[in-house]
PDB file of C-alpha atoms and ligand atoms in Angstrom:
ATOM      1  CA  MET A   1      59.893 -10.991  -5.650  1.00  0.00           C
ATOM      2  CA  LEU A   2      61.927  -7.908  -6.288  1.00  0.00           C
ATOM      3  CA  ILE A   3      61.025  -5.481  -8.982  1.00  0.00           C
ATOM      4  CA  SER A   4      62.782  -2.391 -10.194  1.00  0.00           C
ATOM      5  CA  LYS A   5      61.041   0.762  -9.172  1.00  0.00           C
ATOM      6  CA  PRO A   6      61.834   4.466  -9.049  1.00  0.00           C
ATOM      7  CA  ALA A   7      63.839   3.944  -5.880  1.00  0.00           C
ATOM      8  CA  ASP A   8      65.090   0.382  -5.738  1.00  0.00           C
ATOM      9  CA  ILE A   9      63.800  -1.345  -2.647  1.00  0.00           C
ATOM     10  CA  ALA A  10      65.936  -3.726  -0.661  1.00  0.00           C
ATOM     11  CA  PRO A  11      64.264  -6.795   0.815  1.00  0.00           C
ATOM     12  CA  SER A  12      63.610  -5.774   4.421  1.00  0.00           C
ATOM     13  CA  CYS A  13      63.821  -8.456   5.649  1.00  0.00           C
ATOM     14  CA  ILE A  14      56.724 -15.058  20.886  1.00  0.00           C
ATOM     15  CA  THR A  15      53.589 -15.816  21.318  1.00  0.00           C
ATOM     16  CA  SER A  16      50.958 -15.054  24.022  1.00  0.00           C
ATOM     17  CA  GLU A  17      49.559 -17.827  26.195  1.00  0.00           C
ATOM     18  CA  THR A  18      46.309 -18.186  24.209  1.00  0.00           C
ATOM     19  CA  ALA A  19      48.103 -18.107  20.886  1.00  0.00           C
ATOM     20  CA  PHE A  20      50.371 -20.834  22.176  1.00  0.00           C
ATOM     21  CA  GLN A  21      47.406 -22.901  23.367  1.00  0.00           C
ATOM     22  CA  ASN A  22      45.672 -22.457  20.018  1.00  0.00           C
ATOM     23  CA  ARG A  23      48.749 -23.525  18.195  1.00  0.00           C
ATOM     24  CA  ARG A  24      49.178 -26.551  20.430  1.00  0.00           C
ATOM     25  CA  LYS A  25      45.566 -27.520  19.874  1.00  0.00           C
ATOM     26  CA  PHE A  26      45.970 -27.065  16.144  1.00  0.00           C
ATOM     27  CA  VAL A  27      49.118 -29.124  16.076  1.00  0.00           C
ATOM     28  CA  GLN A  28      47.309 -31.818  18.072  1.00  0.00           C
ATOM     29  CA  THR A  29      44.410 -31.889  15.627  1.00  0.00           C
ATOM     30  CA  LEU A  30      46.955 -32.515  12.913  1.00  0.00           C
ATOM     31  CA  GLY A  31      48.271 -35.396  14.957  1.00  0.00           C
ATOM     32  CA  LEU A  32      51.644 -33.810  15.489  1.00  0.00           C
ATOM     33  CA  ALA A  33      53.803 -34.187  18.547  1.00  0.00           C
ATOM     34  CA  SER A  34      55.067 -30.632  18.842  1.00  0.00           C
ATOM     35  CA  GLY A  35      55.855 -27.833  16.466  1.00  0.00           C
ATOM     36  CA  VAL A  36      57.584 -30.316  14.213  1.00  0.00           C
ATOM     37  CA  ALA A  37      55.614 -31.084  11.124  1.00  0.00           C
ATOM     38  CA  LEU A  38      55.222 -34.636   9.967  1.00  0.00           C
ATOM     39  CA  LEU A  39      53.297 -34.680   6.738  1.00  0.00           C
ATOM     40  CA  PRO A  40      51.066 -37.695   6.200  1.00  0.00           C
ATOM     41  CA  ARG A  41      52.544 -40.049   3.626  1.00  0.00           C
ATOM     42  CA  ALA A  42      49.660 -39.534   1.268  1.00  0.00           C
ATOM     43  CA  ALA A  43      50.438 -35.849   1.036  1.00  0.00           C
ATOM     44  CA  GLY A  44      54.073 -36.259   0.182  1.00  0.00           C
ATOM     45  CA  ALA A  45      57.470 -37.056   1.635  1.00  0.00           C
ATOM     46  CA  SER A  46      57.711 -36.733   5.391  1.00  0.00           C
ATOM     47  CA  LEU A  47      58.447 -33.163   6.371  1.00  0.00           C
ATOM     48  CA  GLN A  48      60.269 -33.055   9.669  1.00  0.00           C
ATOM     49  CA  GLU A  49      60.877 -29.367   9.802  1.00  0.00           C
ATOM     50  CA  GLU A  50      59.728 -26.831  12.290  1.00  0.00           C
ATOM     51  CA  LEU A  51      56.681 -24.753  11.532  1.00  0.00           C
ATOM     52  CA  THR A  52      57.389 -21.094  10.929  1.00  0.00           C
ATOM     53  CA  PRO A  53      55.683 -19.208  13.769  1.00  0.00           C
ATOM     54  CA  GLU A  54      52.235 -17.866  12.938  1.00  0.00           C
ATOM     55  CA  ARG A  55      53.382 -14.366  13.864  1.00  0.00           C
ATOM     56  CA  ILE A  56      55.887 -14.456  10.999  1.00  0.00           C
ATOM     57  CA  VAL A  57      53.559 -16.108   8.486  1.00  0.00           C
ATOM     58  CA  THR A  58      51.056 -13.294   9.017  1.00  0.00           C
ATOM     59  CA  SER A  59      53.423 -10.322   9.290  1.00  0.00           C
ATOM     60  CA  TYR A  60      56.191 -10.950   6.734  1.00  0.00           C
ATOM     61  CA  ASN A  61      54.309 -10.869   3.458  1.00  0.00           C
ATOM     62  CA  ASN A  62      54.380 -10.015  -0.197  1.00  0.00           C
ATOM     63  CA  PHE A  63      51.098  -8.536  -1.379  1.00  0.00           C
ATOM     64  CA  TYR A  64      52.092  -5.640  -3.584  1.00  0.00           C
ATOM     65  CA  GLU A  65      48.550  -4.307  -3.808  1.00  0.00           C
ATOM     66  CA  PHE A  66      49.182  -2.992  -0.281  1.00  0.00           C
ATOM     67  CA  GLY A  67      52.762  -1.777  -0.723  1.00  0.00           C
ATOM     68  CA  MET A  68      56.291  -2.970  -1.372  1.00  0.00           C
ATOM     69  CA  ASP A  69      57.541  -3.586   2.149  1.00  0.00           C
ATOM     70  CA  LYS A  70      57.132  -6.918   3.902  1.00  0.00           C
ATOM     71  CA  THR A  71      55.222  -5.172   6.686  1.00  0.00           C
ATOM     72  CA  ASP A  72      52.808  -3.266   4.400  1.00  0.00           C
ATOM     73  CA  PRO A  73      50.266  -6.081   3.883  1.00  0.00           C
ATOM     74  CA  ALA A  74      49.765  -6.673   7.617  1.00  0.00           C
ATOM     75  CA  ALA A  75      49.519  -2.915   8.166  1.00  0.00           C
ATOM     76  CA  HIS A  76      47.060  -2.113   5.374  1.00  0.00           C
ATOM     77  CA  ALA A  77      45.134  -5.218   4.329  1.00  0.00           C
ATOM     78  CA  HIS A  78      42.465  -4.475   6.943  1.00  0.00           C
ATOM     79  CA  GLU A  79      41.208  -1.875   4.438  1.00  0.00           C
ATOM     80  CA  LEU A  80      40.010  -4.740   2.236  1.00  0.00           C
ATOM     81  CA  THR A  81      36.483  -6.159   2.541  1.00  0.00           C
ATOM     82  CA  VAL A  82      36.269  -9.858   1.767  1.00  0.00           C
ATOM     83  CA  ALA A  83      32.549 -10.516   2.219  1.00  0.00           C
ATOM     84  CA  PRO A  84      30.551 -10.832   0.106  1.00  0.00           C
ATOM     85  CA  TRP A  85      32.978 -12.366  -2.405  1.00  0.00           C
ATOM     86  CA  SER A  86      32.253 -13.799  -5.814  1.00  0.00           C
ATOM     87  CA  ILE A  87      34.238 -15.680  -8.418  1.00  0.00           C
ATOM     88  CA  GLU A  88      33.772 -15.225 -12.155  1.00  0.00           C
ATOM     89  CA  VAL A  89      34.392 -18.406 -14.125  1.00  0.00           C
ATOM     90  CA  SER A  90      34.881 -18.246 -17.897  1.00  0.00           C
ATOM     91  CA  GLY A  91      36.450 -19.899 -20.901  1.00  0.00           C
ATOM     92  CA  GLU A  92      36.692 -23.565 -21.811  1.00  0.00           C
ATOM     93  CA  ALA A  93      34.218 -25.031 -19.325  1.00  0.00           C
ATOM     94  CA  LYS A  94      30.580 -26.134 -19.317  1.00  0.00           C
ATOM     95  CA  ARG A  95      29.587 -24.213 -16.202  1.00  0.00           C
ATOM     96  CA  THR A  96      30.608 -20.597 -16.445  1.00  0.00           C
ATOM     97  CA  GLY A  97      29.272 -17.446 -14.797  1.00  0.00           C
ATOM     98  CA  THR A  98      29.590 -15.586 -11.541  1.00  0.00           C
ATOM     99  CA  PHE A  99      29.266 -17.599  -8.353  1.00  0.00           C
ATOM    100  CA  ALA A 100      29.177 -16.669  -4.684  1.00  0.00           C
ATOM    101  CA  LEU A 101      32.253 -17.939  -2.880  1.00  0.00           C
ATOM    102  CA  GLU A 102      30.080 -20.053  -0.540  1.00  0.00           C
ATOM    103  CA  ASP A 103      28.658 -21.857  -3.567  1.00  0.00           C
ATOM    104  CA  VAL A 104      32.078 -22.397  -5.094  1.00  0.00           C
ATOM    105  CA  LEU A 105      33.252 -24.052  -1.861  1.00  0.00           C
ATOM    106  CA  LYS A 106      30.018 -25.892  -1.058  1.00  0.00           C
ATOM    107  CA  GLY A 107      30.468 -29.650  -0.701  1.00  0.00           C
ATOM    108  CA  LEU A 108      34.263 -29.502  -0.905  1.00  0.00           C
ATOM    109  CA  SER A 109      36.194 -30.791   2.075  1.00  0.00           C
ATOM    110  CA  GLU A 110      38.891 -28.640   3.571  1.00  0.00           C
ATOM    111  CA  GLU A 111      42.154 -30.256   4.520  1.00  0.00           C
ATOM    112  CA  ASP A 112      45.126 -29.165   6.598  1.00  0.00           C
ATOM    113  CA  ARG A 113      48.415 -29.433   4.749  1.00  0.00           C
ATOM    114  CA  ILE A 114      51.857 -28.459   5.929  1.00  0.00           C
ATOM    115  CA  TYR A 115      53.935 -27.197   3.033  1.00  0.00           C
ATOM    116  CA  ARG A 116      57.299 -25.670   2.487  1.00  0.00           C
ATOM    117  CA  PHE A 117      56.873 -22.327   0.798  1.00  0.00           C
ATOM    118  CA  ARG A 118      59.774 -20.629  -0.956  1.00  0.00           C
ATOM    119  CA  CYS A 119      59.902 -17.112  -2.323  1.00  0.00           C
ATOM    120  CA  VAL A 120      62.095 -16.259  -5.307  1.00  0.00           C
ATOM    121  CA  GLU A 121      63.760 -13.731  -2.980  1.00  0.00           C
ATOM    122  CA  ALA A 122      65.411 -16.781  -1.324  1.00  0.00           C
ATOM    123  CA  TRP A 123      63.552 -16.939   1.955  1.00  0.00           C
ATOM    124  CA  SER A 124      61.304 -19.792   2.920  1.00  0.00           C
ATOM    125  CA  MET A 125      58.799 -20.906   5.513  1.00  0.00           C
ATOM    126  CA  VAL A 126      56.982 -24.057   6.606  1.00  0.00           C
ATOM    127  CA  VAL A 127      53.298 -23.236   6.825  1.00  0.00           C
ATOM    128  CA  PRO A 128      50.207 -25.155   7.947  1.00  0.00           C
ATOM    129  CA  TRP A 129      47.708 -24.161   5.275  1.00  0.00           C
ATOM    130  CA  ARG A 130      44.046 -25.121   5.139  1.00  0.00           C
ATOM    131  CA  GLY A 131      42.305 -25.452   1.829  1.00  0.00           C
ATOM    132  CA  VAL A 132      40.527 -27.543  -0.753  1.00  0.00           C
ATOM    133  CA  PRO A 133      42.351 -29.581  -3.377  1.00  0.00           C
ATOM    134  CA  MET A 134      42.332 -27.404  -6.496  1.00  0.00           C
ATOM    135  CA  LYS A 135      41.150 -30.331  -8.610  1.00  0.00           C
ATOM    136  CA  THR A 136      37.931 -30.734  -6.621  1.00  0.00           C
ATOM    137  CA  LEU A 137      37.186 -27.039  -7.018  1.00  0.00           C
ATOM    138  CA  LEU A 138      37.967 -26.800 -10.738  1.00  0.00           C
ATOM    139  CA  GLU A 139      36.042 -29.959 -11.624  1.00  0.00           C
ATOM    140  CA  LYS A 140      32.840 -28.292 -10.453  1.00  0.00           C
ATOM    141  CA  PHE A 141      32.976 -26.125 -13.578  1.00  0.00           C
ATOM    142  CA  GLU A 142      33.458 -29.080 -15.917  1.00  0.00           C
ATOM    143  CA  PRO A 143      36.371 -27.823 -18.004  1.00  0.00           C
ATOM    144  CA  THR A 144      36.252 -29.053 -21.605  1.00  0.00           C
ATOM    145  CA  GLY A 145      38.958 -30.961 -23.462  1.00  0.00           C
ATOM    146  CA  ASN A 146      40.184 -27.651 -24.879  1.00  0.00           C
ATOM    147  CA  ALA A 147      41.214 -26.416 -21.434  1.00  0.00           C
ATOM    148  CA  LYS A 148      44.992 -26.753 -21.324  1.00  0.00           C
ATOM    149  CA  TYR A 149      45.644 -23.932 -18.858  1.00  0.00           C
ATOM    150  CA  VAL A 150      43.844 -22.165 -16.067  1.00  0.00           C
ATOM    151  CA  GLU A 151      44.283 -18.481 -15.355  1.00  0.00           C
ATOM    152  CA  PHE A 152      43.691 -16.903 -11.948  1.00  0.00           C
ATOM    153  CA  THR A 153      43.005 -13.185 -11.749  1.00  0.00           C
ATOM    154  CA  THR A 154      43.221 -11.475  -8.387  1.00  0.00           C
ATOM    155  CA  LEU A 155      41.326  -8.491  -7.076  1.00  0.00           C
ATOM    156  CA  LYS A 156      41.639  -5.021  -8.553  1.00  0.00           C
ATOM    157  CA  ARG A 157      39.947  -2.627  -6.183  1.00  0.00           C
ATOM    158  CA  PRO A 158      41.931   0.593  -5.861  1.00  0.00           C
ATOM    159  CA  SER A 159      39.512   1.980  -3.268  1.00  0.00           C
ATOM    160  CA  GLU A 160      40.691  -0.705  -0.843  1.00  0.00           C
ATOM    161  CA  MET A 161      44.145  -1.582  -2.164  1.00  0.00           C
ATOM    162  CA  ARG A 162      46.336   1.419  -1.649  1.00  0.00           C
ATOM    163  CA  ALA A 163      49.207   0.570  -3.988  1.00  0.00           C
ATOM    164  CA  GLN A 164      46.731   0.256  -6.871  1.00  0.00           C
ATOM    165  CA  ARG A 165      46.115   3.984  -6.414  1.00  0.00           C
ATOM    166  CA  SER A 166      49.815   4.739  -6.853  1.00  0.00           C
ATOM    167  CA  TYR A 167      51.474   5.473 -10.180  1.00  0.00           C
ATOM    168  CA  PHE A 168      54.680   4.042  -8.777  1.00  0.00           C
ATOM    169  CA  SER A 169      53.640   0.486  -7.988  1.00  0.00           C
ATOM    170  CA  GLY A 170      55.249  -0.627 -11.258  1.00  0.00           C
ATOM    171  CA  ILE A 171      52.640  -3.343 -11.788  1.00  0.00           C
ATOM    172  CA  ASP A 172      49.850  -3.413 -14.324  1.00  0.00           C
ATOM    173  CA  TRP A 173      46.939  -4.498 -12.104  1.00  0.00           C
ATOM    174  CA  PRO A 174      45.271  -6.870 -11.619  1.00  0.00           C
ATOM    175  CA  TYR A 175      47.858  -9.488 -10.652  1.00  0.00           C
ATOM    176  CA  VAL A 176      47.363 -12.559 -12.840  1.00  0.00           C
ATOM    177  CA  GLU A 177      48.791 -16.069 -12.484  1.00  0.00           C
ATOM    178  CA  GLY A 178      48.297 -19.303 -14.348  1.00  0.00           C
ATOM    179  CA  LEU A 179      48.982 -23.019 -14.330  1.00  0.00           C
ATOM    180  CA  ARG A 180      48.896 -25.831 -16.811  1.00  0.00           C
ATOM    181  CA  MET A 181      45.796 -27.963 -16.165  1.00  0.00           C
ATOM    182  CA  ASP A 182      47.865 -30.945 -15.064  1.00  0.00           C
ATOM    183  CA  GLU A 183      49.683 -28.740 -12.548  1.00  0.00           C
ATOM    184  CA  ALA A 184      46.388 -27.381 -11.275  1.00  0.00           C
ATOM    185  CA  TYR A 185      44.991 -30.918 -10.957  1.00  0.00           C
ATOM    186  CA  HIS A 186      48.046 -32.241  -9.129  1.00  0.00           C
ATOM    187  CA  PRO A 187      47.048 -33.466  -5.634  1.00  0.00           C
ATOM    188  CA  LEU A 188      49.504 -31.060  -3.955  1.00  0.00           C
ATOM    189  CA  THR A 189      47.868 -27.973  -5.490  1.00  0.00           C
ATOM    190  CA  LEU A 190      45.554 -26.279  -3.021  1.00  0.00           C
ATOM    191  CA  MET A 191      43.069 -23.452  -3.082  1.00  0.00           C
ATOM    192  CA  VAL A 192      43.778 -22.021   0.332  1.00  0.00           C
ATOM    193  CA  THR A 193      41.054 -20.764   2.678  1.00  0.00           C
ATOM    194  CA  GLY A 194      42.935 -20.700   5.969  1.00  0.00           C
ATOM    195  CA  VAL A 195      46.218 -20.911   7.800  1.00  0.00           C
ATOM    196  CA  TYR A 196      47.163 -22.127  11.264  1.00  0.00           C
ATOM    197  CA  GLY A 197      43.680 -23.560  11.656  1.00  0.00           C
ATOM    198  CA  LYS A 198      41.969 -20.183  11.232  1.00  0.00           C
ATOM    199  CA  ALA A 199      40.348 -18.233   8.435  1.00  0.00           C
ATOM    200  CA  LEU A 200      42.948 -16.812   6.068  1.00  0.00           C
ATOM    201  CA  PRO A 201      44.156 -13.372   7.202  1.00  0.00           C
ATOM    202  CA  LYS A 202      43.698 -10.644   4.600  1.00  0.00           C
ATOM    203  CA  GLN A 203      47.458 -10.127   4.277  1.00  0.00           C
ATOM    204  CA  ASN A 204      47.784 -13.787   3.289  1.00  0.00           C
ATOM    205  CA  GLY A 205      45.233 -13.469   0.493  1.00  0.00           C
ATOM    206  CA  ALA A 206      41.754 -13.804   1.972  1.00  0.00           C
ATOM    207  CA  PRO A 207      39.358 -15.187   1.175  1.00  0.00           C
ATOM    208  CA  LEU A 208      40.933 -17.462  -1.436  1.00  0.00           C
ATOM    209  CA  ARG A 209      44.519 -17.891  -2.640  1.00  0.00           C
ATOM    210  CA  LEU A 210      46.506 -20.388  -4.617  1.00  0.00           C
ATOM    211  CA  MET A 211      49.189 -22.629  -3.143  1.00  0.00           C
ATOM    212  CA  VAL A 212      51.540 -24.541  -5.420  1.00  0.00           C
ATOM    213  CA  PRO A 213      54.294 -25.696  -3.044  1.00  0.00           C
ATOM    214  CA  TRP A 214      56.890 -26.752  -5.650  1.00  0.00           C
ATOM    215  CA  LYS A 215      56.830 -23.325  -7.316  1.00  0.00           C
ATOM    216  CA  TYR A 216      58.213 -19.980  -6.208  1.00  0.00           C
ATOM    217  CA  GLY A 217      55.856 -17.968  -4.023  1.00  0.00           C
ATOM    218  CA  PHE A 218      54.802 -15.523  -6.708  1.00  0.00           C
ATOM    219  CA  LYS A 219      52.787 -18.237  -8.485  1.00  0.00           C
ATOM    220  CA  SER A 220      50.455 -18.391  -5.487  1.00  0.00           C
ATOM    221  CA  GLY A 221      48.098 -15.515  -6.309  1.00  0.00           C
ATOM    222  CA  LYS A 222      46.075 -13.967  -3.499  1.00  0.00           C
ATOM    223  CA  SER A 223      42.469 -12.792  -3.254  1.00  0.00           C
ATOM    224  CA  ILE A 224      41.329 -14.541  -6.419  1.00  0.00           C
ATOM    225  CA  VAL A 225      38.243 -13.205  -8.222  1.00  0.00           C
ATOM    226  CA  LYS A 226      38.396 -14.857 -11.655  1.00  0.00           C
ATOM    227  CA  ILE A 227      39.121 -18.317 -12.984  1.00  0.00           C
ATOM    228  CA  ARG A 228      39.464 -18.754 -16.748  1.00  0.00           C
ATOM    229  CA  PHE A 229      40.081 -22.014 -18.584  1.00  0.00           C
ATOM    230  CA  SER A 230      41.970 -21.603 -21.829  1.00  0.00           C
ATOM    231  CA  ALA A 231      43.674 -23.380 -24.691  1.00  0.00           C
ATOM    232  CA  GLN A 232      46.511 -20.833 -24.716  1.00  0.00           C
ATOM    233  CA  ARG A 233      49.063 -20.160 -22.030  1.00  0.00           C
ATOM    234  CA  PRO A 234      47.900 -17.256 -19.877  1.00  0.00           C
ATOM    235  CA  VAL A 235      49.793 -13.990 -19.856  1.00  0.00           C
ATOM    236  CA  THR A 236      50.964 -13.691 -16.260  1.00  0.00           C
ATOM    237  CA  THR A 237      51.979 -10.553 -14.398  1.00  0.00           C
ATOM    238  CA  TRP A 238      55.614 -11.268 -13.546  1.00  0.00           C
ATOM    239  CA  ASN A 239      56.363 -13.126 -16.742  1.00  0.00           C
ATOM    240  CA  VAL A 240      55.285 -10.068 -18.731  1.00  0.00           C
ATOM    241  CA  LEU A 241      56.932  -7.519 -16.470  1.00  0.00           C
ATOM    242  CA  GLN A 242      60.371  -9.179 -16.304  1.00  0.00           C
ATOM    243  CA  PRO A 243      60.509 -12.238 -18.552  1.00  0.00           C
ATOM    244  CA  ASP A 244      64.229 -12.877 -17.952  1.00  0.00           C
ATOM    245  CA  GLU A 245      63.688 -12.977 -14.214  1.00  0.00           C
ATOM    246  CA  TYR A 246      60.342 -14.678 -13.745  1.00  0.00           C
ATOM    247  CA  GLY A 247      59.303 -17.515 -15.997  1.00  0.00           C
ATOM    248  CA  PHE A 248      55.843 -18.954 -16.481  1.00  0.00           C
ATOM    249  CA  TYR A 249      56.751 -22.254 -14.816  1.00  0.00           C
ATOM    250  CA  ALA A 250      58.669 -20.847 -11.842  1.00  0.00           C
ATOM    251  CA  ASN A 251      59.510 -24.291 -10.495  1.00  0.00           C
ATOM    252  CA  VAL A 252      61.885 -24.019  -7.562  1.00  0.00           C
ATOM    253  CA  ASN A 253      65.271 -24.897  -9.039  1.00  0.00           C
ATOM    254  CA  PRO A 254      68.552 -24.426  -7.153  1.00  0.00           C
ATOM    255  CA  ALA A 255      70.453 -24.951 -10.425  1.00  0.00           C
ATOM    256  CA  VAL A 256      68.910 -21.968 -12.194  1.00  0.00           C
ATOM    257  CA  ASP A 257      69.904 -18.669 -10.642  1.00  0.00           C
ATOM    258  CA  HIS A 258      67.748 -15.618 -10.783  1.00  0.00           C
ATOM    259  CA  PRO A 259      69.723 -13.122 -12.926  1.00  0.00           C
ATOM    260  CA  ARG A 260      70.460 -10.992  -9.886  1.00  0.00           C
ATOM    261  CA  TRP A 261      71.077 -13.593  -7.174  1.00  0.00           C
ATOM    262  CA  SER A 262      71.575 -17.273  -6.471  1.00  0.00           C
ATOM    263  CA  GLN A 263      68.755 -19.726  -5.923  1.00  0.00           C
ATOM    264  CA  ALA A 264      71.017 -22.413  -4.421  1.00  0.00           C
ATOM    265  CA  VAL A 265      70.292 -21.553  -0.795  1.00  0.00           C
ATOM    266  CA  GLU A 266      67.429 -20.073   1.163  1.00  0.00           C
ATOM    267  CA  ARG A 267      66.932 -18.337   4.493  1.00  0.00           C
ATOM    268  CA  ARG A 268      64.440 -20.378   6.460  1.00  0.00           C
ATOM    269  CA  LEU A 269      62.401 -17.950   8.559  1.00  0.00           C
ATOM    270  CA  PRO A 270      62.814 -16.997  11.336  1.00  0.00           C
ATOM    271  CA  SER A 271      66.247 -15.868  10.302  1.00  0.00           C
ATOM    272  CA  SER A 272      68.367 -13.031  11.586  1.00  0.00           C
ATOM    273  CA  LEU A 273      71.731 -11.439  11.009  1.00  0.00           C
ATOM    274  CA  PHE A 274      73.254 -13.582  13.768  1.00  0.00           C
ATOM    275  CA  SER A 275      71.446 -16.807  12.959  1.00  0.00           C
ATOM    276  CA  PRO A 276      70.785 -16.580   9.240  1.00  0.00           C
ATOM    277  CA  ASN A 277      69.428 -20.133   9.151  1.00  0.00           C
ATOM    278  CA  ARG A 278      70.625 -20.752   5.614  1.00  0.00           C
ATOM    279  CA  ILE A 279      69.773 -24.133   4.134  1.00  0.00           C
ATOM    280  CA  PRO A 280      70.228 -25.589   0.652  1.00  0.00           C
ATOM    281  CA  THR A 281      67.285 -25.197  -1.697  1.00  0.00           C
ATOM    282  CA  LEU A 282      65.910 -28.466  -3.005  1.00  0.00           C
ATOM    283  CA  PRO A 283      64.769 -29.128  -6.585  1.00  0.00           C
ATOM    284  CA  PHE A 284      61.016 -28.530  -6.808  1.00  0.00           C
ATOM    285  CA  ASN A 285      61.246 -27.229  -3.247  1.00  0.00           C
ATOM    286  CA  GLY A 286      61.609 -30.794  -1.983  1.00  0.00           C
ATOM    287  CA  TYR A 287      58.583 -32.147  -3.867  1.00  0.00           C
ATOM    288  CA  ALA A 288      60.510 -33.646  -6.816  1.00  0.00           C
ATOM    289  CA  GLU A 289      59.328 -37.164  -6.091  1.00  0.00           C
ATOM    290  CA  GLU A 290      55.729 -36.052  -6.386  1.00  0.00           C
ATOM    291  CA  VAL A 291      55.913 -33.583  -9.270  1.00  0.00           C
ATOM    292  CA  ALA A 292      59.016 -34.058 -11.449  1.00  0.00           C
ATOM    293  CA  TYR A 293      57.074 -36.273 -13.867  1.00  0.00           C
ATOM    294  CA  LEU A 294      54.990 -33.267 -14.894  1.00  0.00           C
ATOM    295  CA  TYR A 295      58.072 -31.825 -16.610  1.00  0.00           C
ATOM    296  CA  ALA A 296      59.618 -34.956 -18.102  1.00  0.00           C
ATOM    297  CA  GLY A 297      61.444 -34.091 -21.304  1.00  0.00           C
ATOM    298  CA  MET A 298      61.352 -30.345 -20.719  1.00  0.00           C
ATOM    299  CA  ASP A 299      64.576 -28.349 -20.553  1.00  0.00           C
ATOM    300  CA  LEU A 300      64.140 -26.765 -17.135  1.00  0.00           C
ATOM    301  CA  THR A 301      66.908 -24.237 -17.702  1.00  0.00           C
ATOM    302  CA  ARG A 302      64.895 -22.847 -20.599  1.00  0.00           C
ATOM    303  CA  HIS A 303      61.425 -23.345 -19.100  1.00  0.00           C
ATOM    304  CA  TYR A 304      62.188 -21.687 -15.778  1.00  0.00           C
TER     305      TYR A 304
HETATM  306  N1  MTE B 401      47.550 -10.775  -5.550  1.00  0.00           N
HETATM  307  C1  MTE B 401      48.825 -11.019  -5.179  1.00  0.00           C
HETATM  308  N2  MTE B 401      49.202 -12.290  -4.909  1.00  0.00           N
HETATM  309  C2  MTE B 401      50.477 -12.554  -4.523  1.00  0.00           C
HETATM  310  C3  MTE B 401      51.438 -11.515  -4.452  1.00  0.00           C
HETATM  311  C4  MTE B 401      51.017 -10.179  -4.747  1.00  0.00           C
HETATM  312  O1  MTE B 401      51.789  -9.221  -4.695  1.00  0.00           O
HETATM  313  N3  MTE B 401      49.711  -9.985  -5.095  1.00  0.00           N
HETATM  314  N4  MTE B 401      52.744 -11.819  -4.091  1.00  0.00           N
HETATM  315  C5  MTE B 401      53.201 -13.202  -4.321  1.00  0.00           C
HETATM  316  C6  MTE B 401      54.508 -13.465  -3.728  1.00  0.00           C
HETATM  317  S1  MTE B 401      55.851 -12.805  -4.509  1.00  0.00           S
HETATM  318  C7  MTE B 401      54.668 -14.272  -2.636  1.00  0.00           C
HETATM  319  S2  MTE B 401      56.217 -14.709  -2.064  1.00  0.00           S
HETATM  320  C8  MTE B 401      53.489 -14.791  -1.906  1.00  0.00           C
HETATM  321  C9  MTE B 401      53.574 -14.429  -0.428  1.00  0.00           C
HETATM  322  O2  MTE B 401      52.601 -15.111   0.308  1.00  0.00           O
HETATM  323  P1  MTE B 401      52.503 -14.923   1.892  1.00  0.00           P
HETATM  324  O3  MTE B 401      52.571 -13.442   2.166  1.00  0.00           O
HETATM  325  O4  MTE B 401      51.210 -15.524   2.309  1.00  0.00           O
HETATM  326  O5  MTE B 401      53.681 -15.634   2.481  1.00  0.00           O
HETATM  327  O6  MTE B 401      52.243 -14.288  -2.412  1.00  0.00           O
HETATM  328  C10 MTE B 401      52.183 -14.220  -3.824  1.00  0.00           C
HETATM  329  N5  MTE B 401      50.832 -13.838  -4.232  1.00  0.00           N
HETATM  330 MO1   MO B 402      57.691 -14.096  -3.778  1.00  0.00          MO
END
């Protein structure tokens, strides 16, 4: 995500023995031979791509509440307290109210899923997330037939999120995202609680963040505090801020360029000046077989 600000910001764009052992153990628990990810058939097409190193997943982040640079979240997210944490549920559902996070997650089984993750800024990663299928979480609140969309509001706590104290962040906090109910209920959609077999680091959106692997990264809101079921399409942060640049759907689409740059290729991290690691971007980020039916009949150049 790039936004215009007072001074336009350019995208700035191995492991210790124990970290290596942990990773090997984690990879083994997933039933993987090495660092190459092979996604179980049930979870989608086989993904034989290398995992992006944990060091990069947890240090190259977008979390504008902590600053605009990729390194700001890892540097400042420690200022956030994530326990206790509660979730306010409202709107078109039978069970609404404020719930402790432990209760929201109680009885749900966590799964490890390796997903491609692509930012609209044209970089991408392959990340072993841990989380609960979004459907199992949302069903707990018994959404009514009127619920056509679900809105996710993330934390606004200026005392702990330094960019929320700045007049120059350019964003009207809190950060809000939303999905159509059928997108939220799709088996690939996760509510993430961890990464690389560990609790989710704060810079990655602890304690709870969305993960919708066929959409650009900005749809995956971090540090969620509210869930609202609604009949109307939610008003989402980026869509309101720059509607020509960031649509509500935000499905990864190499054929629809962002107004300021191409979406046809991506830099798979790690990438450097000398080995840029550029690869073609796939429709729906490579998940077309699983998700294209959700958009049958829609003009995807208009509904971007
Ligand atoms: N609350 C919140 N969620 C957010 C963002 C943000 O600024 N604030 N940035 C989004 C963007 S643009 C991206 S690319 C991903 C980055 O996730 P990662 O840092 O875990 O890779 O988080 C998304 N979720
Ligand atoms: Mo992004």
